[in-house]
PDB file of C-alpha atoms in Angstrom:
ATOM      1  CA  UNK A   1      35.556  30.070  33.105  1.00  0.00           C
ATOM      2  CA  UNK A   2      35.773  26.917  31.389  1.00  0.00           C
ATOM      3  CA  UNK A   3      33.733  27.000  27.890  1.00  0.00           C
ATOM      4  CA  UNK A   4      33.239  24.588  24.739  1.00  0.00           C
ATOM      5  CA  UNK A   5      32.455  26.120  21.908  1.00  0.00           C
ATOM      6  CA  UNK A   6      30.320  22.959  20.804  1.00  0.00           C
ATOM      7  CA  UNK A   7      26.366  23.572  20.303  1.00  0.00           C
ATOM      8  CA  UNK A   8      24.017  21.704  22.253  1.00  0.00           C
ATOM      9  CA  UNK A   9      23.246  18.546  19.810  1.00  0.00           C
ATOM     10  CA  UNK A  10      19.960  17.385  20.473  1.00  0.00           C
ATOM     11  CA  UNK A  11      17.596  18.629  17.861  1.00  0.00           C
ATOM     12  CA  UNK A  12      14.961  20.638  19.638  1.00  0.00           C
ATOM     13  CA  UNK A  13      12.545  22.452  18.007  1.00  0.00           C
ATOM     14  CA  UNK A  14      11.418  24.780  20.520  1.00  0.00           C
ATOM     15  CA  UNK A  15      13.183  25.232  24.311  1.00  0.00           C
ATOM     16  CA  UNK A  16      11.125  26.091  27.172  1.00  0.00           C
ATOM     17  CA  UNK A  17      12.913  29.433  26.994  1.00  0.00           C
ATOM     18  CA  UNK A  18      12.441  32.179  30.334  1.00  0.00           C
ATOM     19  CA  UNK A  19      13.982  35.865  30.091  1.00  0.00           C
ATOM     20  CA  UNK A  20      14.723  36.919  33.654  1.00  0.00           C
ATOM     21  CA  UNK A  21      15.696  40.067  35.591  1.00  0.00           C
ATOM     22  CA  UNK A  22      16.882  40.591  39.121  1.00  0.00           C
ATOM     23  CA  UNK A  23      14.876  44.317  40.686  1.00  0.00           C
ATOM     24  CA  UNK A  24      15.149  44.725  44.605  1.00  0.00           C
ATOM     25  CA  UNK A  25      12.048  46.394  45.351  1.00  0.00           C
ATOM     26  CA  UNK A  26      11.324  48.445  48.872  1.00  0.00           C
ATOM     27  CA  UNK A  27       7.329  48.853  49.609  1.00  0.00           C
ATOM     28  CA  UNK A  28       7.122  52.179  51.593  1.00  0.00           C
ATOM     29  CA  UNK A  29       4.644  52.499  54.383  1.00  0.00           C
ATOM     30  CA  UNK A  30       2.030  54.554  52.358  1.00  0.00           C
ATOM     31  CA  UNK A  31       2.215  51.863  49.853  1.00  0.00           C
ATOM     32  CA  UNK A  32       4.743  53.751  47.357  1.00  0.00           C
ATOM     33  CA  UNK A  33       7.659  51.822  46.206  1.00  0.00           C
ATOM     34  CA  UNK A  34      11.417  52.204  45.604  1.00  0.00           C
ATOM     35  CA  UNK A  35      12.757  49.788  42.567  1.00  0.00           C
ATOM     36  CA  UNK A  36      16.511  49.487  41.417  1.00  0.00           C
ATOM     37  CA  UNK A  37      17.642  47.154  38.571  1.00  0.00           C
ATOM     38  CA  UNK A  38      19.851  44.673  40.093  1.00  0.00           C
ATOM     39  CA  UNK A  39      21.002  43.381  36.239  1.00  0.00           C
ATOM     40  CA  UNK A  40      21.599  45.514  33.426  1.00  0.00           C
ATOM     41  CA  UNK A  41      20.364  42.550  31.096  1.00  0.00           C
ATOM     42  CA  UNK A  42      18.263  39.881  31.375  1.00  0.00           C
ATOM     43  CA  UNK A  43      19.584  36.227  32.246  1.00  0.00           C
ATOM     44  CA  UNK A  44      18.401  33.507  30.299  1.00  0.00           C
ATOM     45  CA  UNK A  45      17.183  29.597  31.270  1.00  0.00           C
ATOM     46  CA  UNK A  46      16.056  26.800  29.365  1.00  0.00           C
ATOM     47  CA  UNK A  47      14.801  23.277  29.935  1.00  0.00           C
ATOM     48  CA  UNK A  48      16.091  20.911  27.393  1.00  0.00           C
ATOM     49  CA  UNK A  49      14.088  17.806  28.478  1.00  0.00           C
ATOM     50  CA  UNK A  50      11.690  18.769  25.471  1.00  0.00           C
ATOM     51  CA  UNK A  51      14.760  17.579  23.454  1.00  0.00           C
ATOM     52  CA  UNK A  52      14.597  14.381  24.423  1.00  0.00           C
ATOM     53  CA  UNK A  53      12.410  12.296  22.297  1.00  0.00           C
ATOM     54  CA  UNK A  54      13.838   8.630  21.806  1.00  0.00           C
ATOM     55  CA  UNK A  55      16.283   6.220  23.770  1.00  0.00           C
ATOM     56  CA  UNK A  56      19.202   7.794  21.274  1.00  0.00           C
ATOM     57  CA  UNK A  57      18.540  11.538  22.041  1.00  0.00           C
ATOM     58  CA  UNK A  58      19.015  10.073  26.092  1.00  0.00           C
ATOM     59  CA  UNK A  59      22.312   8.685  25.021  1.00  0.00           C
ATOM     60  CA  UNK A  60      23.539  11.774  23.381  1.00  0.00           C
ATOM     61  CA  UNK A  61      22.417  13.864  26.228  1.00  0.00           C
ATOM     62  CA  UNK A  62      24.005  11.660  28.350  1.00  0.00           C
ATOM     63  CA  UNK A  63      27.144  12.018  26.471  1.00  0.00           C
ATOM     64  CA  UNK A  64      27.153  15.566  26.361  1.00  0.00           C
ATOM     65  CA  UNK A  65      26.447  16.141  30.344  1.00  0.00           C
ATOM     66  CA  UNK A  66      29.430  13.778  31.022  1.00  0.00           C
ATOM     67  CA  UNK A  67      31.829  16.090  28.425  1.00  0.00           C
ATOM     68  CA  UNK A  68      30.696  18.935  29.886  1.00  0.00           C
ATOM     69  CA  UNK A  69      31.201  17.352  33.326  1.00  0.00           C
ATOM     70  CA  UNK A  70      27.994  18.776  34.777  1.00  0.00           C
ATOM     71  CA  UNK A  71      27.827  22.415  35.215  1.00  0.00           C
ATOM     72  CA  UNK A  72      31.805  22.619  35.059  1.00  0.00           C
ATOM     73  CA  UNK A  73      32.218  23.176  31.268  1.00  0.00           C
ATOM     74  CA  UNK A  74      29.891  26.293  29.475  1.00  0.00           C
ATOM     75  CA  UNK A  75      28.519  25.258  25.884  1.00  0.00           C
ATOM     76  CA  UNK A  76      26.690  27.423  23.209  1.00  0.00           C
ATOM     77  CA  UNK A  77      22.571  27.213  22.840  1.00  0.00           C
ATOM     78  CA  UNK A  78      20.590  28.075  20.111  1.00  0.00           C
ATOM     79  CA  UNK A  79      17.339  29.849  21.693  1.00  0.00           C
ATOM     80  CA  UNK A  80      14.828  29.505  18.700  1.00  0.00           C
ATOM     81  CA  UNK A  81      12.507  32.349  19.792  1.00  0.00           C
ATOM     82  CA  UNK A  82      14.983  34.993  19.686  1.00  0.00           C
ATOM     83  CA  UNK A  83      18.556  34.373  17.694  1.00  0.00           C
ATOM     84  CA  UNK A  84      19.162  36.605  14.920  1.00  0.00           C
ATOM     85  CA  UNK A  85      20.243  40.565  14.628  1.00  0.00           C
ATOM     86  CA  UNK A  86      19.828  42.516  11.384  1.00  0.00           C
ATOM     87  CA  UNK A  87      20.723  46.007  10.524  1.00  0.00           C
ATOM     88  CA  UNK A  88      22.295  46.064  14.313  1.00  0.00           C
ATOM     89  CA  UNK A  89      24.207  49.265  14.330  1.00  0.00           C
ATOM     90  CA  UNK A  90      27.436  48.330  16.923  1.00  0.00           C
ATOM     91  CA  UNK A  91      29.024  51.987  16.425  1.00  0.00           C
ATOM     92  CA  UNK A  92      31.094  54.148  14.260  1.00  0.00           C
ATOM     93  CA  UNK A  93      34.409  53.469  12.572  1.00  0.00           C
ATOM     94  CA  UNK A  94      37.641  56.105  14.358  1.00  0.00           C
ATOM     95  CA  UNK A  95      37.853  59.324  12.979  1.00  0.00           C
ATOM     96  CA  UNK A  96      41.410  58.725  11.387  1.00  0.00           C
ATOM     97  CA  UNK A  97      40.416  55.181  10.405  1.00  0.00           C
ATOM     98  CA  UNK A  98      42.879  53.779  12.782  1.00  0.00           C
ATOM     99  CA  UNK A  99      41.315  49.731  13.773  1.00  0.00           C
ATOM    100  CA  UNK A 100      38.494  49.909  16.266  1.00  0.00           C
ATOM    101  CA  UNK A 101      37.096  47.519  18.032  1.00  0.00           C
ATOM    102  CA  UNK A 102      33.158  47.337  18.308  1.00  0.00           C
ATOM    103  CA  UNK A 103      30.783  44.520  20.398  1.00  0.00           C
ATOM    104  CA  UNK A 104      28.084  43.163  18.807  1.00  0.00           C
ATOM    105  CA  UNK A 105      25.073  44.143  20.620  1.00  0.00           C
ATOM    106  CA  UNK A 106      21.146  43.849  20.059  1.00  0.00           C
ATOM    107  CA  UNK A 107      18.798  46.389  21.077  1.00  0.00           C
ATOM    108  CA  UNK A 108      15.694  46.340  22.013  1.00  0.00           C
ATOM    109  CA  UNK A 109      13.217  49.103  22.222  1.00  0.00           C
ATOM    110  CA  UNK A 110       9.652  50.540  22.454  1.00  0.00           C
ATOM    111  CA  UNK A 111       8.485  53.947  23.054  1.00  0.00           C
ATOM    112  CA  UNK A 112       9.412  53.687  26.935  1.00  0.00           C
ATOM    113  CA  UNK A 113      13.311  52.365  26.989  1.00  0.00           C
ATOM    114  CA  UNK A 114      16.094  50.803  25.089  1.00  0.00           C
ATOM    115  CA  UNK A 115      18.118  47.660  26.382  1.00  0.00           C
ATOM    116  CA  UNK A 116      21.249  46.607  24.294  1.00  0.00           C
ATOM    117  CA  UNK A 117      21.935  43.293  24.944  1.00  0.00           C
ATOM    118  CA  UNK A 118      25.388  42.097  24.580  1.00  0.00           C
ATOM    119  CA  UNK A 119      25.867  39.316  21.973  1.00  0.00           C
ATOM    120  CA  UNK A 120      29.281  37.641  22.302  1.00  0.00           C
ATOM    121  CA  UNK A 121      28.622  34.352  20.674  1.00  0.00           C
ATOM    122  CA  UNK A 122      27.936  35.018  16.913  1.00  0.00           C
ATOM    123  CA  UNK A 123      27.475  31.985  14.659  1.00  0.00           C
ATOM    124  CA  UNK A 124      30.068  31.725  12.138  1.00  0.00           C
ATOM    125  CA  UNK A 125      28.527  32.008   8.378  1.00  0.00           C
ATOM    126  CA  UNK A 126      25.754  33.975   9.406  1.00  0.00           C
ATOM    127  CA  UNK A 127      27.792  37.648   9.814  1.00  0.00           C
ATOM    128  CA  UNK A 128      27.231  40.122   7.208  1.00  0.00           C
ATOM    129  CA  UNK A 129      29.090  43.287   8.497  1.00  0.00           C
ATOM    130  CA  UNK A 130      28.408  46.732   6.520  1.00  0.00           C
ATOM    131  CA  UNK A 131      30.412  50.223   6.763  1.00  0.00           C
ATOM    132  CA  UNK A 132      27.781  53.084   5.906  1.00  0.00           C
ATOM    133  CA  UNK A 133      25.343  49.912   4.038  1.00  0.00           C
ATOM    134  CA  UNK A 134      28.138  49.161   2.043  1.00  0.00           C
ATOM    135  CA  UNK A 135      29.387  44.987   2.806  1.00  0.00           C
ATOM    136  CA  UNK A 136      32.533  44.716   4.153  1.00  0.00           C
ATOM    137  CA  UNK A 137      34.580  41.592   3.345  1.00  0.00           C
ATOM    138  CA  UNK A 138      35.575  39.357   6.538  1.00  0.00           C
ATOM    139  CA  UNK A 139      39.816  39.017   6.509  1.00  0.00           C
ATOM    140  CA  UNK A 140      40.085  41.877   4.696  1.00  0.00           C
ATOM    141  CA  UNK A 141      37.973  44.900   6.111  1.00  0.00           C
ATOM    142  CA  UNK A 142      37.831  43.570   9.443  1.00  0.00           C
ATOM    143  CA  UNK A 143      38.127  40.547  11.849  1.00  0.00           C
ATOM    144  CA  UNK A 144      35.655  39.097  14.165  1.00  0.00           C
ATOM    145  CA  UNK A 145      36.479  37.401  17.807  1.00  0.00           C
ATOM    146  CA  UNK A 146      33.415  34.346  17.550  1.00  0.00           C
ATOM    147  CA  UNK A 147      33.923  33.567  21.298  1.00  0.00           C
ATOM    148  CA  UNK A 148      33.685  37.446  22.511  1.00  0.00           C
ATOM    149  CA  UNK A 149      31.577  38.880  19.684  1.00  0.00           C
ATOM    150  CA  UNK A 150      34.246  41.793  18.875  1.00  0.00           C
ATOM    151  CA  UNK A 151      34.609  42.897  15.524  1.00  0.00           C
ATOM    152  CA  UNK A 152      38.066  45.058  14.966  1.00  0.00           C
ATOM    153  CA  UNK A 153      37.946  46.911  11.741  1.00  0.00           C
ATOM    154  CA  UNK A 154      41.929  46.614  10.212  1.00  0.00           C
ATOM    155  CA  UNK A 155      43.726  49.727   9.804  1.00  0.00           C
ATOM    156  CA  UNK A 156      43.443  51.856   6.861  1.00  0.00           C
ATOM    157  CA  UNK A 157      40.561  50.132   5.334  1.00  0.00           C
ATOM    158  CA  UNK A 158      37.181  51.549   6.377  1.00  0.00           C
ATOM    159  CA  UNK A 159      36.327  55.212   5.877  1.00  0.00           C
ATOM    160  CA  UNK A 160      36.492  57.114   8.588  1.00  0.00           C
ATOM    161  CA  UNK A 161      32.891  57.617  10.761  1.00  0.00           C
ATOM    162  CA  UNK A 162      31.613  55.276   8.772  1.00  0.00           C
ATOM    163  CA  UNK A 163      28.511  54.074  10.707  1.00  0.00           C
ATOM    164  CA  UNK A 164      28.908  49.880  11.139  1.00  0.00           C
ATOM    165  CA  UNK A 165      26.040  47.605  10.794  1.00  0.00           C
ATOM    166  CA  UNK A 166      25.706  44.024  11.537  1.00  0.00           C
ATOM    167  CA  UNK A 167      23.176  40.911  10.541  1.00  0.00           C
ATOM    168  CA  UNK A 168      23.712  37.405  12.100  1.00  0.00           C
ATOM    169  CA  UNK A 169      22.581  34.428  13.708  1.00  0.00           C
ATOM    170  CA  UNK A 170      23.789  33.991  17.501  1.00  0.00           C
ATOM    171  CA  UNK A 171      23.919  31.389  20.402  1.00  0.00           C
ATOM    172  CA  UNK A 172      23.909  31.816  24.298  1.00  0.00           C
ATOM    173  CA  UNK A 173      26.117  30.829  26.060  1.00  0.00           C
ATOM    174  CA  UNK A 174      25.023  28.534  29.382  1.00  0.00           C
ATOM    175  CA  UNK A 175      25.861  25.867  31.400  1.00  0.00           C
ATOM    176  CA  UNK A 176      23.850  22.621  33.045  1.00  0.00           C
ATOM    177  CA  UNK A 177      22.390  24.470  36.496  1.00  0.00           C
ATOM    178  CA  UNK A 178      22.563  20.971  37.929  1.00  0.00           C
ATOM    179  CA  UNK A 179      25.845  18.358  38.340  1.00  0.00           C
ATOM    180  CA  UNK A 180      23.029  15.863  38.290  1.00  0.00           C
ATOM    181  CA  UNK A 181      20.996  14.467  35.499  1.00  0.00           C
ATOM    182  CA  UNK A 182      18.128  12.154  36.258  1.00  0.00           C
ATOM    183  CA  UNK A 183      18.599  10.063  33.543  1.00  0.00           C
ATOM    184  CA  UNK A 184      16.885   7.268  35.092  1.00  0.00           C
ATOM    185  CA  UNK A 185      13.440   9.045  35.625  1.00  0.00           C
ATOM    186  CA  UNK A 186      14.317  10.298  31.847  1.00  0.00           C
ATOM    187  CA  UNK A 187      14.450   6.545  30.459  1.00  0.00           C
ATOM    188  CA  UNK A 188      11.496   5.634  32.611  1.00  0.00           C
ATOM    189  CA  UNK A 189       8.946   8.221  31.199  1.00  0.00           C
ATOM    190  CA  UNK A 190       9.898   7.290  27.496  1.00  0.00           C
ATOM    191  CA  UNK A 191       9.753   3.591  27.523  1.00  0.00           C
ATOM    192  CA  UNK A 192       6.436   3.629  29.906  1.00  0.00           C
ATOM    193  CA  UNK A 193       4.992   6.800  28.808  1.00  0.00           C
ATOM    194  CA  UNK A 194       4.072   7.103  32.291  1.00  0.00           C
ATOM    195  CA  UNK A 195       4.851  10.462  34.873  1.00  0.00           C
ATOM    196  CA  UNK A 196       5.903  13.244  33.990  1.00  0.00           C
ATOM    197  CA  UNK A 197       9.369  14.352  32.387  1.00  0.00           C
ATOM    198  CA  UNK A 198      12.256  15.858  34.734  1.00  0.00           C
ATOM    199  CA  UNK A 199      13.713  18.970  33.733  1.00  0.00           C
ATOM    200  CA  UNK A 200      16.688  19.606  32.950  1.00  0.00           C
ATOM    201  CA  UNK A 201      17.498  22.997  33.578  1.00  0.00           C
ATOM    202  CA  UNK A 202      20.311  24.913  31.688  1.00  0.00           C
ATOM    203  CA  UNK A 203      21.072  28.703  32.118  1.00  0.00           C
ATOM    204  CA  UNK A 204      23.010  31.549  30.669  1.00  0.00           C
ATOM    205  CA  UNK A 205      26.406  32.293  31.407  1.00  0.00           C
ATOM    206  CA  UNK A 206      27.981  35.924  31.817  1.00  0.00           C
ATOM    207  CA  UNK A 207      31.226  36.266  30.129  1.00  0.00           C
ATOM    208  CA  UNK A 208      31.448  39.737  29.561  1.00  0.00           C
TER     209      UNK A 208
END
């Protein structure tokens, strides 16, 4: 899959942001019903027209649909109702404090279920990584992969079974759902103020 890791630049201070799942359902004859969980996590879409506010923010998106060349290229999205983990526990350090490698994850959970969600676009700056609540340092206590969201603890250096935690900010990763943006329609709404605004839909990409 082609991917840029370049953030989506228009300054937007709240996506139209929808969390979907897939679920097959089969509706007995006596009205009982048979449901399986098509996805394992929930998919993601936006619509980023809200970030267009002036003749200059239609330029830039403009810009960055032809770099992206459509839906060809991936990009990274901030999604402001739900970006940051803290105190994630991703696992446990080997036994014989050989390197292991750990995904960032974020759970979520109620009294009912649990859903991990896998996180592999961390924002760099943001990590703070601990080893039983103690901070590790980055380089030198382990590495992290910021376009897979793997963190490899480096041999020798972290006790072994130490429990590793995990606060950051994070982006999604998505793609334009469209190779067409109706820029036209776009231009027309904000120098008439008339109709209403065309979406532009963007939505989450699986690579994991």
């Amino acid at each position: 899959m082609s991917f840029d890791n370049v953030v989506f630049p228009l300054s937007v201070a709240k996506f139209s942001a929808t969390i979907e799942y897939n679920t097959t359902i089969l509706v007995m004859d006596g009205g009982a019903e048979a449901r399986n969980a098509n996805w394992d996590d929930a998919r993601l879409s936006f619509d980023a027209a809200s970030g267009v506010k002036t003749t200059l923010d239609l330029a830039t998106m403009i810009a960055f649909f032809r770099a992206r060349k459509g839906s060809a290229r991936g990009f990274l999205v901030k999604d402001w109702t739900d970006y940051q983990i803290t105190n994630q526990a991703i696992g446990y350090a080997s036994s014989t404090t050989a390197p292991v490698s750990l995904q960032l994850i974020k759970s979520y959970s109620d009294a009912g279920n649990t859903e991990n969600r896998i996180i592999t676009k961390p924002k760099q700056g943001t990590l703070v990584a601990r080893q039983n609540g103690s901070v590790m340092t980055e380089g030198l206590l382990f590495t992290m992969d910021y376009t897979t969201g793997i963190l490899t603890t480096i041999n020798g250096t972290v006790p072994a079974n130490a429990l590793i935690t995990v606060d950051c900010e994070f982006y999604v990763p998505c793609r334009f759902l469209e190779d067409k943006l109706r820029a036209d329609l776009i231009l027309f709404k904000l120098t008439t103020g008339l109709g209403e605004m065309p979406q532009v839909p963007i939505i989450e990409v699986r690579d994991f």
